[in-house]
Amino acid sequence: HIASAIDQLQSNPNRFSAEEIALNVLKVILPERLPAQTQLLPNYPNPFNPETWIPFQLSQDTEVKLTIYDVAGWQVRKIDLGHQLAGNYVEPYRAIYWDGKTKTGEAVSSGTYFYQIQAGDYTDTRKMVILK
């Protein structure tokens, strides 16, 4: 209900000052609106050494896993996050963390890697670079 009230107030470009105040209060009550679509965002920092964070957004609750590949297409690491709630996973404490290591714990070499997210029916792939 709060989200629809925010939408209704925002759709009126000629708000009274009381409506503007109400809109600001509602935004404080509901600071995080659910994303309209699921998407994989650019990792940061990029290039990185030795660790990076991979942000994403979910428009609905779903199972999430991330797979990292080298340029030859070999799987380097798989990170299974399990069932995640819809929302924004962009801050370092919520984004996917990769320590630059393989599934066996070995540090990867400098170069280009690809990361692919699988979130329900959504799949996307992006490129990242590790520099040592």
mmCIF file of N, CA and C in Angstrom:
data_model
loop_
_atom_site.group_PDB
_atom_site.id
_atom_site.type_symbol
_atom_site.label_atom_id
_atom_site.label_comp_id
_atom_site.label_asym_id
_atom_site.label_seq_id
_atom_site.Cartn_x
_atom_site.Cartn_y
_atom_site.Cartn_z
ATOM 1 N N HIS A 1 0.816 -1.196 0.000
ATOM 2 C CA HIS A 1 0.000 0.000 0.000
ATOM 3 C C HIS A 1 0.860 1.260 0.000
ATOM 4 N N ILE A 2 1.984 1.202 0.723
ATOM 5 C CA ILE A 2 2.874 2.364 0.778
ATOM 6 C C ILE A 2 3.445 2.643 -0.610
ATOM 7 N N ALA A 3 3.849 1.588 -1.318
ATOM 8 C CA ALA A 3 4.420 1.765 -2.651
ATOM 9 C C ALA A 3 3.407 2.388 -3.606
ATOM 10 N N SER A 4 2.158 1.956 -3.541
ATOM 11 C CA SER A 4 1.155 2.534 -4.440
ATOM 12 C C SER A 4 0.858 3.986 -4.069
ATOM 13 N N ALA A 5 0.912 4.326 -2.771
ATOM 14 C CA ALA A 5 0.721 5.721 -2.349
ATOM 15 C C ALA A 5 1.866 6.587 -2.868
ATOM 16 N N ILE A 6 3.097 6.057 -2.823
ATOM 17 C CA ILE A 6 4.242 6.787 -3.368
ATOM 18 C C ILE A 6 4.054 7.020 -4.856
ATOM 19 N N ASP A 7 3.666 5.973 -5.590
ATOM 20 C CA ASP A 7 3.433 6.095 -7.036
ATOM 21 C C ASP A 7 2.371 7.146 -7.340
ATOM 22 N N GLN A 8 1.292 7.124 -6.570
ATOM 23 C CA GLN A 8 0.192 8.061 -6.798
ATOM 24 C C GLN A 8 0.652 9.505 -6.563
ATOM 25 N N LEU A 9 1.375 9.726 -5.476
ATOM 26 C CA LEU A 9 1.861 11.080 -5.195
ATOM 27 C C LEU A 9 2.896 11.537 -6.225
ATOM 28 N N GLN A 10 3.767 10.633 -6.648
ATOM 29 C CA GLN A 10 4.790 11.007 -7.626
ATOM 30 C C GLN A 10 4.205 11.290 -8.998
ATOM 31 N N SER A 11 3.071 10.701 -9.305
ATOM 32 C CA SER A 11 2.463 10.918 -10.622
ATOM 33 C C SER A 11 1.826 12.299 -10.742
ATOM 34 N N ASN A 12 1.649 12.991 -9.627
ATOM 35 C CA ASN A 12 1.053 14.329 -9.636
ATOM 36 C C ASN A 12 2.171 15.380 -9.612
ATOM 37 N N PRO A 13 2.430 16.042 -10.740
ATOM 38 C CA PRO A 13 3.511 17.031 -10.767
ATOM 39 C C PRO A 13 3.179 18.316 -9.997
ATOM 40 N N ASN A 14 1.910 18.576 -9.727
ATOM 41 C CA ASN A 14 1.485 19.789 -9.024
ATOM 42 C C ASN A 14 1.081 19.474 -7.585
ATOM 43 N N ARG A 15 2.031 18.925 -6.816
ATOM 44 C CA ARG A 15 1.729 18.546 -5.433
ATOM 45 C C ARG A 15 1.689 19.773 -4.527
ATOM 46 N N PHE A 16 0.789 19.736 -3.562
ATOM 47 C CA PHE A 16 0.769 20.752 -2.511
ATOM 48 C C PHE A 16 1.922 20.455 -1.556
ATOM 49 N N SER A 17 2.293 21.420 -0.742
ATOM 50 C CA SER A 17 3.417 21.217 0.181
ATOM 51 C C SER A 17 3.120 20.084 1.159
ATOM 52 N N ALA A 18 1.874 19.938 1.583
ATOM 53 C CA ALA A 18 1.511 18.840 2.491
ATOM 54 C C ALA A 18 1.691 17.483 1.796
ATOM 55 N N GLU A 19 1.380 17.422 0.514
ATOM 56 C CA GLU A 19 1.555 16.182 -0.249
ATOM 57 C C GLU A 19 3.049 15.877 -0.431
ATOM 58 N N GLU A 20 3.839 16.908 -0.614
ATOM 59 C CA GLU A 20 5.286 16.730 -0.748
ATOM 60 C C GLU A 20 5.871 16.173 0.554
ATOM 61 N N ILE A 21 5.407 16.696 1.668
ATOM 62 C CA ILE A 21 5.850 16.208 2.977
ATOM 63 C C ILE A 21 5.432 14.749 3.157
ATOM 64 N N ALA A 22 4.182 14.444 2.803
ATOM 65 C CA ALA A 22 3.689 13.061 2.920
ATOM 66 C C ALA A 22 4.506 12.121 2.041
ATOM 67 N N LEU A 23 4.844 12.557 0.828
ATOM 68 C CA LEU A 23 5.649 11.746 -0.084
ATOM 69 C C LEU A 23 7.022 11.452 0.532
ATOM 70 N N ASN A 24 7.659 12.470 1.091
ATOM 71 C CA ASN A 24 8.973 12.279 1.714
ATOM 72 C C ASN A 24 8.904 11.336 2.912
ATOM 73 N N VAL A 25 7.841 11.429 3.700
ATOM 74 C CA VAL A 25 7.655 10.527 4.854
ATOM 75 C C VAL A 25 7.474 9.094 4.361
ATOM 76 N N LEU A 26 6.674 8.907 3.332
ATOM 77 C CA LEU A 26 6.449 7.567 2.787
ATOM 78 C C LEU A 26 7.741 6.969 2.223
ATOM 79 N N LYS A 27 8.568 7.797 1.592
ATOM 80 C CA LYS A 27 9.841 7.303 1.056
ATOM 81 C C LYS A 27 10.770 6.851 2.175
ATOM 82 N N VAL A 28 10.689 7.501 3.334
ATOM 83 C CA VAL A 28 11.494 7.086 4.481
ATOM 84 C C VAL A 28 10.985 5.758 5.031
ATOM 85 N N ILE A 29 9.671 5.600 5.043
ATOM 86 C CA ILE A 29 9.065 4.361 5.533
ATOM 87 C C ILE A 29 9.416 3.193 4.617
ATOM 88 N N LEU A 30 9.434 3.438 3.336
ATOM 89 C CA LEU A 30 9.715 2.396 2.347
ATOM 90 C C LEU A 30 10.910 2.831 1.491
ATOM 91 N N PRO A 31 12.120 2.815 2.068
ATOM 92 C CA PRO A 31 13.271 3.328 1.329
ATOM 93 C C PRO A 31 13.678 2.466 0.143
ATOM 94 N N GLU A 32 13.462 1.173 0.223
ATOM 95 C CA GLU A 32 13.900 0.296 -0.863
ATOM 96 C C GLU A 32 12.703 -0.229 -1.632
ATOM 97 N N ARG A 33 12.526 0.281 -2.831
ATOM 98 C CA ARG A 33 11.474 -0.208 -3.709
ATOM 99 C C ARG A 33 12.013 -1.440 -4.438
ATOM 100 N N LEU A 34 11.172 -2.384 -4.690
ATOM 101 C CA LEU A 34 11.615 -3.588 -5.392
ATOM 102 C C LEU A 34 11.943 -3.259 -6.838
ATOM 103 N N PRO A 35 13.015 -3.843 -7.369
ATOM 104 C CA PRO A 35 13.380 -3.593 -8.762
ATOM 105 C C PRO A 35 12.285 -4.078 -9.711
ATOM 106 N N ALA A 36 12.122 -3.373 -10.811
ATOM 107 C CA ALA A 36 11.131 -3.750 -11.821
ATOM 108 C C ALA A 36 11.580 -4.974 -12.604
ATOM 109 N N GLN A 37 12.900 -5.171 -12.704
ATOM 110 C CA GLN A 37 13.410 -6.335 -13.429
ATOM 111 C C GLN A 37 14.661 -6.874 -12.758
ATOM 112 N N THR A 38 14.899 -8.159 -12.941
ATOM 113 C CA THR A 38 16.102 -8.792 -12.429
ATOM 114 C C THR A 38 17.252 -8.410 -13.350
ATOM 115 N N GLN A 39 18.395 -8.068 -12.757
ATOM 116 C CA GLN A 39 19.552 -7.771 -13.602
ATOM 117 C C GLN A 39 20.866 -7.956 -12.859
ATOM 118 N N LEU A 40 21.872 -8.300 -13.641
ATOM 119 C CA LEU A 40 23.240 -8.432 -13.171
ATOM 120 C C LEU A 40 23.923 -7.100 -13.443
ATOM 121 N N LEU A 41 24.630 -6.571 -12.452
ATOM 122 C CA LEU A 41 25.285 -5.274 -12.575
ATOM 123 C C LEU A 41 26.805 -5.455 -12.666
ATOM 124 N N PRO A 42 27.542 -4.407 -13.085
ATOM 125 C CA PRO A 42 29.003 -4.524 -13.184
ATOM 126 C C PRO A 42 29.663 -4.735 -11.825
ATOM 127 N N ASN A 43 30.652 -5.616 -11.804
ATOM 128 C CA ASN A 43 31.386 -5.849 -10.552
ATOM 129 C C ASN A 43 32.220 -4.621 -10.196
ATOM 130 N N TYR A 44 32.576 -4.510 -8.942
ATOM 131 C CA TYR A 44 33.430 -3.404 -8.506
ATOM 132 C C TYR A 44 34.364 -3.883 -7.402
ATOM 133 N N PRO A 45 35.593 -3.416 -7.381
ATOM 134 C CA PRO A 45 36.203 -2.650 -8.476
ATOM 135 C C PRO A 45 36.478 -3.557 -9.677
ATOM 136 N N ASN A 46 36.723 -2.949 -10.796
ATOM 137 C CA ASN A 46 37.047 -3.686 -12.009
ATOM 138 C C ASN A 46 37.934 -2.799 -12.867
ATOM 139 N N PRO A 47 39.192 -3.131 -13.069
ATOM 140 C CA PRO A 47 39.894 -4.333 -12.638
ATOM 141 C C PRO A 47 40.054 -4.386 -11.116
ATOM 142 N N PHE A 48 40.352 -5.592 -10.614
ATOM 143 C CA PHE A 48 40.456 -5.789 -9.169
ATOM 144 C C PHE A 48 41.659 -6.656 -8.818
ATOM 145 N N ASN A 49 42.042 -6.595 -7.549
ATOM 146 C CA ASN A 49 43.085 -7.443 -6.983
ATOM 147 C C ASN A 49 43.032 -7.286 -5.462
ATOM 148 N N PRO A 50 42.789 -8.290 -4.704
ATOM 149 C CA PRO A 50 42.494 -9.668 -5.083
ATOM 150 C C PRO A 50 41.005 -10.012 -4.989
ATOM 151 N N GLU A 51 40.140 -9.033 -4.643
ATOM 152 C CA GLU A 51 38.727 -9.363 -4.425
ATOM 153 C C GLU A 51 37.810 -8.378 -5.128
ATOM 154 N N THR A 52 36.568 -8.823 -5.358
ATOM 155 C CA THR A 52 35.583 -7.984 -6.033
ATOM 156 C C THR A 52 34.188 -8.320 -5.518
ATOM 157 N N TRP A 53 33.268 -7.401 -5.736
ATOM 158 C CA TRP A 53 31.865 -7.593 -5.366
ATOM 159 C C TRP A 53 31.037 -7.534 -6.630
ATOM 160 N N ILE A 54 30.037 -8.400 -6.700
ATOM 161 C CA ILE A 54 29.199 -8.514 -7.889
ATOM 162 C C ILE A 54 27.757 -8.205 -7.490
ATOM 163 N N PRO A 55 27.284 -6.990 -7.801
ATOM 164 C CA PRO A 55 25.927 -6.603 -7.420
ATOM 165 C C PRO A 55 24.882 -7.121 -8.409
ATOM 166 N N PHE A 56 23.663 -7.263 -7.920
ATOM 167 C CA PHE A 56 22.557 -7.699 -8.767
ATOM 168 C C PHE A 56 21.249 -7.232 -8.150
ATOM 169 N N GLN A 57 20.186 -7.310 -8.929
ATOM 170 C CA GLN A 57 18.846 -6.956 -8.467
ATOM 171 C C GLN A 57 17.898 -8.089 -8.827
ATOM 172 N N LEU A 58 16.965 -8.370 -7.918
ATOM 173 C CA LEU A 58 15.953 -9.403 -8.156
ATOM 174 C C LEU A 58 14.564 -8.782 -8.105
ATOM 175 N N SER A 59 13.775 -9.016 -9.135
ATOM 176 C CA SER A 59 12.409 -8.504 -9.149
ATOM 177 C C SER A 59 11.449 -9.444 -8.428
ATOM 178 N N GLN A 60 11.905 -10.668 -8.147
ATOM 179 C CA GLN A 60 11.079 -11.634 -7.414
ATOM 180 C C GLN A 60 11.971 -12.594 -6.650
ATOM 181 N N ASP A 61 11.408 -13.258 -5.653
ATOM 182 C CA ASP A 61 12.153 -14.252 -4.876
ATOM 183 C C ASP A 61 12.551 -15.397 -5.811
ATOM 184 N N THR A 62 13.792 -15.861 -5.703
ATOM 185 C CA THR A 62 14.240 -16.939 -6.583
ATOM 186 C C THR A 62 15.557 -17.538 -6.095
ATOM 187 N N GLU A 63 15.918 -18.676 -6.654
ATOM 188 C CA GLU A 63 17.214 -19.302 -6.416
ATOM 189 C C GLU A 63 18.257 -18.549 -7.226
ATOM 190 N N VAL A 64 19.430 -18.301 -6.630
ATOM 191 C CA VAL A 64 20.480 -17.546 -7.306
ATOM 192 C C VAL A 64 21.802 -18.290 -7.211
ATOM 193 N N LYS A 65 22.488 -18.384 -8.351
ATOM 194 C CA LYS A 65 23.846 -18.922 -8.352
ATOM 195 C C LYS A 65 24.673 -18.139 -9.359
ATOM 196 N N LEU A 66 25.955 -18.026 -9.049
ATOM 197 C CA LEU A 66 26.886 -17.305 -9.904
ATOM 198 C C LEU A 66 28.010 -18.258 -10.280
ATOM 199 N N THR A 67 28.364 -18.267 -11.556
ATOM 200 C CA THR A 67 29.459 -19.110 -12.025
ATOM 201 C C THR A 67 30.501 -18.218 -12.678
ATOM 202 N N ILE A 68 31.762 -18.447 -12.365
ATOM 203 C CA ILE A 68 32.863 -17.678 -12.920
ATOM 204 C C ILE A 68 33.654 -18.584 -13.849
ATOM 205 N N TYR A 69 33.944 -18.073 -15.053
ATOM 206 C CA TYR A 69 34.665 -18.821 -16.085
ATOM 207 C C TYR A 69 35.917 -18.068 -16.498
ATOM 208 N N ASP A 70 36.944 -18.823 -16.936
ATOM 209 C CA ASP A 70 38.117 -18.173 -17.527
ATOM 210 C C ASP A 70 37.846 -17.948 -19.017
ATOM 211 N N VAL A 71 38.799 -17.342 -19.729
ATOM 212 C CA VAL A 71 38.570 -17.016 -21.147
ATOM 213 C C VAL A 71 38.436 -18.249 -22.030
ATOM 214 N N ALA A 72 38.926 -19.386 -21.568
ATOM 215 C CA ALA A 72 38.786 -20.628 -22.329
ATOM 216 C C ALA A 72 37.425 -21.283 -22.094
ATOM 217 N N GLY A 73 36.650 -20.734 -21.173
ATOM 218 C CA GLY A 73 35.331 -21.291 -20.893
ATOM 219 C C GLY A 73 35.310 -22.305 -19.764
ATOM 220 N N TRP A 74 36.450 -22.504 -19.103
ATOM 221 C CA TRP A 74 36.511 -23.440 -17.989
ATOM 222 C C TRP A 74 35.914 -22.810 -16.743
ATOM 223 N N GLN A 75 35.135 -23.595 -16.016
ATOM 224 C CA GLN A 75 34.555 -23.100 -14.773
ATOM 225 C C GLN A 75 35.645 -22.934 -13.722
ATOM 226 N N VAL A 76 35.728 -21.736 -13.151
ATOM 227 C CA VAL A 76 36.725 -21.432 -12.132
ATOM 228 C C VAL A 76 36.114 -21.550 -10.741
ATOM 229 N N ARG A 77 34.885 -21.084 -10.609
ATOM 230 C CA ARG A 77 34.228 -21.075 -9.297
ATOM 231 C C ARG A 77 32.724 -21.008 -9.477
ATOM 232 N N LYS A 78 32.002 -21.669 -8.583
ATOM 233 C CA LYS A 78 30.544 -21.590 -8.567
ATOM 234 C C LYS A 78 30.142 -21.160 -7.162
ATOM 235 N N ILE A 79 29.315 -20.118 -7.087
ATOM 236 C CA ILE A 79 28.840 -19.608 -5.800
ATOM 237 C C ILE A 79 27.326 -19.753 -5.782
ATOM 238 N N ASP A 80 26.835 -20.641 -4.946
ATOM 239 C CA ASP A 80 25.401 -20.905 -4.845
ATOM 240 C C ASP A 80 24.853 -20.121 -3.658
ATOM 241 N N LEU A 81 24.001 -19.140 -3.942
ATOM 242 C CA LEU A 81 23.434 -18.311 -2.880
ATOM 243 C C LEU A 81 22.137 -18.872 -2.320
ATOM 244 N N GLY A 82 21.578 -19.865 -2.998
ATOM 245 C CA GLY A 82 20.311 -20.435 -2.548
ATOM 246 C C GLY A 82 19.150 -19.492 -2.826
ATOM 247 N N HIS A 83 18.084 -19.650 -2.063
ATOM 248 C CA HIS A 83 16.872 -18.852 -2.263
ATOM 249 C C HIS A 83 17.074 -17.439 -1.720
ATOM 250 N N GLN A 84 16.889 -16.441 -2.585
ATOM 251 C CA GLN A 84 17.051 -15.040 -2.202
ATOM 252 C C GLN A 84 15.735 -14.290 -2.393
ATOM 253 N N LEU A 85 15.477 -13.327 -1.525
ATOM 254 C CA LEU A 85 14.271 -12.511 -1.624
ATOM 255 C C LEU A 85 14.459 -11.411 -2.654
ATOM 256 N N ALA A 86 13.367 -10.974 -3.258
ATOM 257 C CA ALA A 86 13.415 -9.867 -4.211
ATOM 258 C C ALA A 86 14.017 -8.646 -3.534
ATOM 259 N N GLY A 87 14.816 -7.884 -4.275
ATOM 260 C CA GLY A 87 15.426 -6.685 -3.720
ATOM 261 C C GLY A 87 16.711 -6.319 -4.423
ATOM 262 N N ASN A 88 17.380 -5.317 -3.881
ATOM 263 C CA ASN A 88 18.639 -4.810 -4.416
ATOM 264 C C ASN A 88 19.805 -5.383 -3.615
ATOM 265 N N TYR A 89 20.720 -6.006 -4.310
ATOM 266 C CA TYR A 89 21.902 -6.596 -3.688
ATOM 267 C C TYR A 89 23.124 -5.851 -4.240
ATOM 268 N N VAL A 90 23.220 -4.580 -3.889
ATOM 269 C CA VAL A 90 24.258 -3.736 -4.477
ATOM 270 C C VAL A 90 25.319 -3.287 -3.474
ATOM 271 N N GLU A 91 24.995 -3.231 -2.205
ATOM 272 C CA GLU A 91 25.990 -2.850 -1.207
ATOM 273 C C GLU A 91 26.948 -4.020 -0.980
ATOM 274 N N PRO A 92 28.204 -3.717 -0.571
ATOM 275 C CA PRO A 92 29.184 -4.796 -0.379
ATOM 276 C C PRO A 92 28.705 -5.918 0.544
ATOM 277 N N TYR A 93 27.937 -5.609 1.561
ATOM 278 C CA TYR A 93 27.497 -6.661 2.485
ATOM 279 C C TYR A 93 26.357 -7.505 1.905
ATOM 280 N N ARG A 94 25.777 -7.094 0.762
ATOM 281 C CA ARG A 94 24.705 -7.869 0.129
ATOM 282 C C ARG A 94 25.104 -8.436 -1.234
ATOM 283 N N ALA A 95 26.038 -7.786 -1.921
ATOM 284 C CA ALA A 95 26.474 -8.238 -3.238
ATOM 285 C C ALA A 95 27.238 -9.556 -3.105
ATOM 286 N N ILE A 96 27.414 -10.238 -4.217
ATOM 287 C CA ILE A 96 28.173 -11.490 -4.217
ATOM 288 C C ILE A 96 29.662 -11.145 -4.097
ATOM 289 N N TYR A 97 30.343 -11.807 -3.194
ATOM 290 C CA TYR A 97 31.771 -11.571 -2.960
ATOM 291 C C TYR A 97 32.582 -12.681 -3.605
ATOM 292 N N TRP A 98 33.626 -12.286 -4.351
ATOM 293 C CA TRP A 98 34.566 -13.273 -4.887
ATOM 294 C C TRP A 98 35.978 -12.868 -4.471
ATOM 295 N N ASP A 99 36.677 -13.801 -3.873
ATOM 296 C CA ASP A 99 38.014 -13.555 -3.351
ATOM 297 C C ASP A 99 39.129 -13.817 -4.364
ATOM 298 N N GLY A 100 38.760 -14.031 -5.629
ATOM 299 C CA GLY A 100 39.768 -14.262 -6.661
ATOM 300 C C GLY A 100 40.396 -15.641 -6.595
ATOM 301 N N LYS A 101 39.667 -16.593 -5.986
ATOM 302 C CA LYS A 101 40.204 -17.953 -5.849
ATOM 303 C C LYS A 101 39.308 -18.967 -6.564
ATOM 304 N N THR A 102 39.929 -20.082 -6.924
ATOM 305 C CA THR A 102 39.199 -21.171 -7.562
ATOM 306 C C THR A 102 38.378 -21.926 -6.513
ATOM 307 N N LYS A 103 37.631 -22.921 -6.971
ATOM 308 C CA LYS A 103 36.833 -23.738 -6.034
ATOM 309 C C LYS A 103 37.716 -24.533 -5.078
ATOM 310 N N THR A 104 38.999 -24.742 -5.453
ATOM 311 C CA THR A 104 39.914 -25.470 -4.566
ATOM 312 C C THR A 104 40.740 -24.533 -3.681
ATOM 313 N N GLY A 105 40.500 -23.219 -3.795
ATOM 314 C CA GLY A 105 41.180 -22.257 -2.935
ATOM 315 C C GLY A 105 42.459 -21.662 -3.486
ATOM 316 N N GLU A 106 42.771 -21.962 -4.748
ATOM 317 C CA GLU A 106 43.974 -21.405 -5.367
ATOM 318 C C GLU A 106 43.675 -20.030 -5.941
ATOM 319 N N ALA A 107 44.593 -19.085 -5.772
ATOM 320 C CA ALA A 107 44.432 -17.749 -6.358
ATOM 321 C C ALA A 107 44.510 -17.862 -7.882
ATOM 322 N N VAL A 108 43.608 -17.170 -8.575
ATOM 323 C CA VAL A 108 43.624 -17.199 -10.039
ATOM 324 C C VAL A 108 44.699 -16.259 -10.560
ATOM 325 N N SER A 109 45.116 -16.474 -11.796
ATOM 326 C CA SER A 109 46.132 -15.619 -12.398
ATOM 327 C C SER A 109 45.494 -14.363 -12.969
ATOM 328 N N SER A 110 46.315 -13.375 -13.272
ATOM 329 C CA SER A 110 45.831 -12.146 -13.903
ATOM 330 C C SER A 110 45.168 -12.495 -15.223
ATOM 331 N N GLY A 111 44.160 -11.721 -15.576
ATOM 332 C CA GLY A 111 43.503 -11.946 -16.852
ATOM 333 C C GLY A 111 42.024 -11.601 -16.812
ATOM 334 N N THR A 112 41.351 -11.977 -17.874
ATOM 335 C CA THR A 112 39.929 -11.711 -18.037
ATOM 336 C C THR A 112 39.126 -12.931 -17.612
ATOM 337 N N TYR A 113 38.057 -12.673 -16.902
ATOM 338 C CA TYR A 113 37.140 -13.725 -16.456
ATOM 339 C C TYR A 113 35.724 -13.282 -16.751
ATOM 340 N N PHE A 114 34.840 -14.247 -16.839
ATOM 341 C CA PHE A 114 33.425 -13.959 -17.077
ATOM 342 C C PHE A 114 32.618 -14.471 -15.903
ATOM 343 N N TYR A 115 31.626 -13.697 -15.491
ATOM 344 C CA TYR A 115 30.742 -14.145 -14.421
ATOM 345 C C TYR A 115 29.319 -14.180 -14.945
ATOM 346 N N GLN A 116 28.638 -15.275 -14.621
ATOM 347 C CA GLN A 116 27.285 -15.515 -15.129
ATOM 348 C C GLN A 116 26.345 -15.786 -13.960
ATOM 349 N N ILE A 117 25.252 -15.035 -13.933
ATOM 350 C CA ILE A 117 24.264 -15.234 -12.886
ATOM 351 C C ILE A 117 23.093 -16.034 -13.452
ATOM 352 N N GLN A 118 22.574 -16.911 -12.613
ATOM 353 C CA GLN A 118 21.356 -17.668 -12.930
ATOM 354 C C GLN A 118 20.398 -17.372 -11.792
ATOM 355 N N ALA A 119 19.312 -16.671 -12.099
ATOM 356 C CA ALA A 119 18.312 -16.295 -11.095
ATOM 357 C C ALA A 119 16.937 -16.641 -11.658
ATOM 358 N N GLY A 120 16.451 -17.828 -11.313
ATOM 359 C CA GLY A 120 15.191 -18.285 -11.908
ATOM 360 C C GLY A 120 15.391 -18.473 -13.404
ATOM 361 N N ASP A 121 14.563 -17.820 -14.231
ATOM 362 C CA ASP A 121 14.672 -17.908 -15.684
ATOM 363 C C ASP A 121 15.674 -16.913 -16.254
ATOM 364 N N TYR A 122 16.178 -16.021 -15.415
ATOM 365 C CA TYR A 122 17.085 -14.961 -15.869
ATOM 366 C C TYR A 122 18.532 -15.457 -15.858
ATOM 367 N N THR A 123 19.242 -15.194 -16.948
ATOM 368 C CA THR A 123 20.669 -15.491 -17.045
ATOM 369 C C THR A 123 21.345 -14.322 -17.747
ATOM 370 N N ASP A 124 22.486 -13.894 -17.214
ATOM 371 C CA ASP A 124 23.264 -12.845 -17.867
ATOM 372 C C ASP A 124 24.733 -13.069 -17.542
ATOM 373 N N THR A 125 25.595 -12.586 -18.428
ATOM 374 C CA THR A 125 27.037 -12.759 -18.284
ATOM 375 C C THR A 125 27.732 -11.421 -18.472
ATOM 376 N N ARG A 126 28.751 -11.178 -17.658
ATOM 377 C CA ARG A 126 29.562 -9.958 -17.761
ATOM 378 C C ARG A 126 31.042 -10.332 -17.649
ATOM 379 N N LYS A 127 31.889 -9.366 -18.006
ATOM 380 C CA LYS A 127 33.333 -9.567 -18.021
ATOM 381 C C LYS A 127 33.989 -8.799 -16.883
ATOM 382 N N MET A 128 35.048 -9.385 -16.301
ATOM 383 C CA MET A 128 35.842 -8.700 -15.280
ATOM 384 C C MET A 128 37.307 -9.030 -15.487
ATOM 385 N N VAL A 129 38.163 -8.183 -14.917
ATOM 386 C CA VAL A 129 39.602 -8.342 -15.095
ATOM 387 C C VAL A 129 40.281 -8.314 -13.734
ATOM 388 N N ILE A 130 41.177 -9.276 -13.513
ATOM 389 C CA ILE A 130 42.002 -9.262 -12.305
ATOM 390 C C ILE A 130 43.431 -8.913 -12.726
ATOM 391 N N LEU A 131 44.005 -7.928 -12.031
ATOM 392 C CA LEU A 131 45.378 -7.493 -12.302
ATOM 393 C C LEU A 131 46.201 -7.673 -11.045
ATOM 394 N N LYS A 132 47.315 -8.356 -11.168
ATOM 395 C CA LYS A 132 48.184 -8.572 -10.006
ATOM 396 C C LYS A 132 49.492 -7.842 -10.193
#
